[in-house]
mmCIF file of C-alpha atoms in Angstrom:
data_model
loop_
_atom_site.group_PDB
_atom_site.id
_atom_site.type_symbol
_atom_site.label_atom_id
_atom_site.label_comp_id
_atom_site.label_asym_id
_atom_site.label_seq_id
_atom_site.Cartn_x
_atom_site.Cartn_y
_atom_site.Cartn_z
ATOM 1 C CA MET A 4 16.270 -8.547 23.369
ATOM 2 C CA ASP A 5 14.869 -11.859 22.132
ATOM 3 C CA ASN A 6 13.415 -11.096 18.714
ATOM 4 C CA LEU A 7 12.738 -14.765 17.943
ATOM 5 C CA SER A 8 10.187 -15.475 20.677
ATOM 6 C CA TYR A 9 7.181 -15.225 18.318
ATOM 7 C CA GLU A 10 8.811 -17.403 15.684
ATOM 8 C CA ARG A 11 9.916 -19.946 18.287
ATOM 9 C CA LYS A 12 6.375 -20.234 19.618
ATOM 10 C CA TYR A 13 5.109 -21.388 16.217
ATOM 11 C CA LEU A 14 8.110 -23.580 15.459
ATOM 12 C CA GLU A 15 7.417 -25.408 18.726
ATOM 13 C CA LYS A 16 3.841 -25.985 17.527
ATOM 14 C CA GLY A 17 5.232 -27.695 14.435
ATOM 15 C CA LEU A 18 4.622 -24.840 11.974
ATOM 16 C CA LYS A 19 7.288 -24.558 9.323
ATOM 17 C CA PHE A 20 6.762 -21.449 7.202
ATOM 18 C CA ILE A 21 6.470 -18.247 9.253
ATOM 19 C CA ALA A 22 6.064 -15.043 7.263
ATOM 20 C CA GLY A 23 6.674 -11.523 8.500
ATOM 21 C CA VAL A 24 4.979 -8.521 6.919
ATOM 22 C CA ASP A 25 5.514 -4.793 7.391
ATOM 23 C CA GLU A 26 4.566 -1.574 5.633
ATOM 24 C CA VAL A 27 6.497 1.596 4.896
ATOM 25 C CA GLY A 28 4.978 4.867 3.739
ATOM 26 C CA ARG A 29 1.793 5.187 5.758
ATOM 27 C CA GLY A 30 2.493 8.833 6.622
ATOM 28 C CA PRO A 31 4.079 10.574 3.604
ATOM 29 C CA LEU A 32 2.323 13.222 1.552
ATOM 30 C CA ALA A 33 3.503 11.633 -1.701
ATOM 31 C CA GLY A 34 4.199 8.259 -3.249
ATOM 32 C CA PRO A 35 2.980 4.745 -2.529
ATOM 33 C CA VAL A 36 2.618 2.699 0.597
ATOM 34 C CA VAL A 37 4.911 -0.324 0.225
ATOM 35 C CA CYS A 38 4.614 -3.691 1.985
ATOM 36 C CA CYS A 39 7.042 -6.577 2.128
ATOM 37 C CA ALA A 40 6.213 -10.135 3.163
ATOM 38 C CA VAL A 41 9.105 -12.502 3.720
ATOM 39 C CA ILE A 42 9.717 -16.069 4.890
ATOM 40 C CA MET A 43 13.213 -16.465 6.319
ATOM 41 C CA PRO A 44 15.246 -19.533 7.280
ATOM 42 C CA LEU A 45 15.406 -19.430 11.077
ATOM 43 C CA ASP A 46 18.466 -21.651 11.436
ATOM 44 C CA ASN A 47 20.774 -19.168 9.693
ATOM 45 C CA LEU A 48 20.087 -15.710 11.133
ATOM 46 C CA ILE A 49 21.381 -12.449 9.690
ATOM 47 C CA GLU A 50 23.202 -10.321 12.230
ATOM 48 C CA GLY A 51 22.012 -6.729 12.702
ATOM 49 C CA VAL A 52 18.348 -7.144 11.732
ATOM 50 C CA THR A 53 16.157 -4.693 13.667
ATOM 51 C CA ASP A 54 13.681 -1.862 13.071
ATOM 52 C CA SER A 55 14.726 -0.414 9.687
ATOM 53 C CA LYS A 56 14.390 3.165 11.001
ATOM 54 C CA LYS A 57 17.156 2.488 13.540
ATOM 55 C CA LEU A 58 19.702 1.528 10.879
ATOM 56 C CA ALA A 59 21.991 3.777 8.857
ATOM 57 C CA GLU A 60 21.071 3.930 5.176
ATOM 58 C CA LYS A 61 24.124 2.014 3.893
ATOM 59 C CA LYS A 62 23.679 -0.696 6.548
ATOM 60 C CA ARG A 63 19.973 -1.014 5.584
ATOM 61 C CA GLU A 64 20.810 -1.371 1.905
ATOM 62 C CA LYS A 65 23.416 -4.055 2.577
ATOM 63 C CA LEU A 66 21.058 -5.979 4.876
ATOM 64 C CA SER A 67 18.223 -5.735 2.346
ATOM 65 C CA GLU A 68 20.339 -7.489 -0.289
ATOM 66 C CA ILE A 69 21.369 -10.252 2.146
ATOM 67 C CA ILE A 70 17.749 -10.742 3.279
ATOM 68 C CA LYS A 71 16.476 -11.075 -0.311
ATOM 69 C CA GLU A 72 19.314 -13.502 -1.085
ATOM 70 C CA LYS A 73 18.626 -15.728 1.927
ATOM 71 C CA ALA A 74 14.807 -15.541 1.958
ATOM 72 C CA LEU A 75 12.848 -18.690 1.213
ATOM 73 C CA SER A 76 10.293 -16.350 -0.374
ATOM 74 C CA CYS A 77 9.989 -12.567 -0.576
ATOM 75 C CA SER A 78 7.163 -10.467 -2.009
ATOM 76 C CA ILE A 79 6.714 -6.696 -2.350
ATOM 77 C CA ALA A 80 3.412 -4.898 -2.989
ATOM 78 C CA GLU A 81 2.576 -1.230 -3.589
ATOM 79 C CA ILE A 82 -0.598 0.821 -3.355
ATOM 80 C CA TRP A 83 -0.259 4.147 -5.133
ATOM 81 C CA GLN A 84 -1.466 7.626 -4.213
ATOM 82 C CA ASN A 85 -4.636 7.631 -6.359
ATOM 83 C CA GLU A 86 -5.913 4.474 -4.687
ATOM 84 C CA ILE A 87 -4.883 5.745 -1.233
ATOM 85 C CA ASP A 88 -7.031 8.839 -1.889
ATOM 86 C CA GLU A 89 -9.886 6.634 -3.067
ATOM 87 C CA ILE A 90 -10.019 4.007 -0.293
ATOM 88 C CA ASN A 91 -8.117 5.773 2.596
ATOM 89 C CA ILE A 92 -4.721 4.898 4.035
ATOM 90 C CA LEU A 93 -5.881 2.206 6.497
ATOM 91 C CA GLU A 94 -7.659 0.255 3.745
ATOM 92 C CA ALA A 95 -4.651 0.784 1.487
ATOM 93 C CA VAL A 96 -2.290 -0.669 4.124
ATOM 94 C CA LYS A 97 -4.588 -3.684 4.625
ATOM 95 C CA LYS A 98 -4.796 -4.311 0.875
ATOM 96 C CA CYS A 99 -1.052 -3.830 0.441
ATOM 97 C CA MET A 100 -0.184 -6.264 3.260
ATOM 98 C CA THR A 101 -2.637 -8.861 1.942
ATOM 99 C CA ASN A 102 -1.250 -8.527 -1.604
ATOM 100 C CA ALA A 103 2.315 -8.933 -0.313
ATOM 101 C CA VAL A 104 1.449 -12.103 1.628
ATOM 102 C CA GLU A 105 -0.541 -13.536 -1.284
ATOM 103 C CA GLY A 106 2.451 -12.851 -3.551
ATOM 104 C CA LEU A 107 4.696 -15.239 -1.614
ATOM 105 C CA LYS A 108 5.672 -18.344 -3.594
ATOM 106 C CA ILE A 109 5.356 -20.418 -0.397
ATOM 107 C CA LYS A 110 2.037 -20.271 1.458
ATOM 108 C CA PRO A 111 2.852 -19.331 5.071
ATOM 109 C CA ASP A 112 1.498 -21.391 7.979
ATOM 110 C CA ILE A 113 1.239 -18.163 10.007
ATOM 111 C CA THR A 114 2.002 -14.509 9.293
ATOM 112 C CA LEU A 115 3.453 -12.132 11.879
ATOM 113 C CA VAL A 116 2.154 -8.631 11.151
ATOM 114 C CA ASP A 117 3.645 -5.401 12.457
ATOM 115 C CA GLY A 118 1.176 -3.296 14.445
ATOM 116 C CA VAL A 119 -2.251 -3.716 15.957
ATOM 117 C CA ASP A 120 -5.012 -5.951 14.593
ATOM 118 C CA THR A 121 -6.102 -4.585 11.211
ATOM 119 C CA HIS A 122 -8.353 -7.602 10.531
ATOM 120 C CA LEU A 123 -6.481 -8.924 7.525
ATOM 121 C CA ARG A 124 -8.109 -11.922 5.867
ATOM 122 C CA ILE A 125 -5.069 -14.103 6.502
ATOM 123 C CA ASN A 126 -3.959 -16.357 9.359
ATOM 124 C CA ALA A 127 -2.027 -13.786 11.387
ATOM 125 C CA GLU A 128 -0.709 -12.665 14.740
ATOM 126 C CA TYR A 129 -0.264 -8.928 15.245
ATOM 127 C CA VAL A 130 2.928 -7.826 16.990
ATOM 128 C CA VAL A 131 3.223 -4.335 18.477
ATOM 129 C CA LYS A 132 6.629 -2.866 17.527
ATOM 130 C CA GLY A 133 6.995 -5.977 15.407
ATOM 131 C CA ASP A 134 10.048 -4.697 13.531
ATOM 132 C CA LEU A 135 11.875 -4.672 16.888
ATOM 133 C CA ASN A 136 10.247 -7.709 18.510
ATOM 134 C CA SER A 137 10.219 -10.163 15.590
ATOM 135 C CA TYR A 138 13.225 -11.074 13.463
ATOM 136 C CA THR A 139 10.997 -11.967 10.497
ATOM 137 C CA ILE A 140 9.066 -8.680 10.621
ATOM 138 C CA GLY A 141 12.391 -6.839 11.026
ATOM 139 C CA CYS A 142 13.600 -8.418 7.773
ATOM 140 C CA ALA A 143 10.374 -7.353 6.009
ATOM 141 C CA SER A 144 10.682 -3.783 7.335
ATOM 142 C CA ILE A 145 14.238 -3.415 6.006
ATOM 143 C CA VAL A 146 13.383 -4.670 2.507
ATOM 144 C CA ALA A 147 10.231 -2.505 2.322
ATOM 145 C CA LYS A 148 12.035 0.667 3.445
ATOM 146 C CA VAL A 149 14.970 0.258 1.076
ATOM 147 C CA TYR A 150 12.599 -0.488 -1.811
ATOM 148 C CA ARG A 151 10.415 2.579 -1.138
ATOM 149 C CA ASP A 152 13.366 4.908 -0.505
ATOM 150 C CA ASN A 153 14.867 3.881 -3.838
ATOM 151 C CA LEU A 154 11.542 4.503 -5.604
ATOM 152 C CA MET A 155 11.362 8.024 -4.186
ATOM 153 C CA LYS A 156 14.990 8.703 -5.161
ATOM 154 C CA GLU A 157 14.097 7.709 -8.746
ATOM 155 C CA PHE A 158 11.070 10.039 -8.690
ATOM 156 C CA SER A 159 13.310 12.887 -7.547
ATOM 157 C CA LYS A 160 14.894 12.786 -11.032
ATOM 158 C CA GLU A 161 11.474 13.359 -12.607
ATOM 159 C CA TYR A 162 10.433 15.968 -10.000
ATOM 160 C CA PRO A 163 13.703 17.473 -8.706
ATOM 161 C CA GLU A 164 11.981 20.570 -7.304
ATOM 162 C CA TYR A 165 10.330 18.664 -4.417
ATOM 163 C CA GLY A 166 13.439 17.060 -2.886
ATOM 164 C CA PHE A 167 11.988 13.530 -2.732
ATOM 165 C CA GLU A 168 15.511 12.099 -2.475
ATOM 166 C CA LYS A 169 15.883 13.802 0.923
ATOM 167 C CA HIS A 170 12.507 13.395 2.648
ATOM 168 C CA LYS A 171 11.061 10.462 0.600
ATOM 169 C CA GLY A 172 7.694 12.245 0.396
ATOM 170 C CA TYR A 173 7.240 12.877 4.119
ATOM 171 C CA GLY A 174 5.790 16.192 5.262
ATOM 172 C CA THR A 175 8.922 18.135 6.125
ATOM 173 C CA LYS A 176 8.688 21.915 6.382
ATOM 174 C CA ALA A 177 10.622 22.326 3.109
ATOM 175 C CA HIS A 178 8.350 19.843 1.314
ATOM 176 C CA ILE A 179 5.143 21.549 2.509
ATOM 177 C CA GLU A 180 6.506 24.985 1.542
ATOM 178 C CA LYS A 181 7.327 23.700 -1.939
ATOM 179 C CA ILE A 182 3.792 22.335 -2.437
ATOM 180 C CA LYS A 183 2.362 25.693 -1.339
ATOM 181 C CA GLU A 184 4.708 27.474 -3.737
ATOM 182 C CA ILE A 185 4.322 25.399 -6.912
ATOM 183 C CA GLY A 186 1.433 23.022 -6.173
ATOM 184 C CA PRO A 187 1.434 19.213 -6.053
ATOM 185 C CA CYS A 188 2.612 16.731 -8.686
ATOM 186 C CA ARG A 189 0.932 13.471 -9.683
ATOM 187 C CA LEU A 190 2.642 11.630 -6.788
ATOM 188 C CA HIS A 191 0.977 13.689 -4.064
ATOM 189 C CA ARG A 192 -1.879 12.235 -2.031
ATOM 190 C CA LYS A 193 -4.675 14.781 -2.407
ATOM 191 C CA THR A 194 -6.355 13.710 0.849
ATOM 192 C CA PHE A 195 -3.075 14.260 2.728
ATOM 193 C CA ILE A 196 -2.431 17.808 1.476
ATOM 194 C CA LYS A 197 -5.996 19.175 1.591
ATOM 195 C CA ASN A 198 -5.276 21.195 4.762
ATOM 196 C CA PHE A 199 -2.780 23.442 2.989
ATOM 197 C CA TRP A 200 -3.519 23.020 -0.741
ATOM 198 C CA VAL A 201 -6.848 23.501 -2.510
ATOM 199 C CA GLU A 202 -7.062 23.235 -6.293
#
């Protein structure tokens, strides 16, 4: 699979700085949505970059470090559960992606965004299955996932009863049962658990 076709298209047009942006954590019941924007050198590719969900955890963590080391610029943004409840998850993803891109130290000539058109106020092309089809988005997806997973592992020390280190806040059967049993903590998205938890 050629995962450089999007980047090549813009390089051939004379554009120099091509950013990729991806989000992790759209679906969980707890914790933030995290976005990474990254500008990578395209003449020195990292082997093994693909959709972060297809990689083993240790491989992801190793790749994340290499990506951050090699990146021309890398930026991570978070939108937390209270704001997700306030503005809804789609608006939170849009804000998070925009914040990540605006946090880059180099202004990108074009940004490749994973997913369908969410009408971000940046110069962007939207790439379906971008983490598979674009090397730059793949790099962003790996960094974002490792960052968020590590956050949720840290929170599992504060809230060991929920098992965040295992499911990272996603709605597994065990996680839902635990919320029903003891109620939510401050990390839970109230709008996501309203179907099975009422205060």
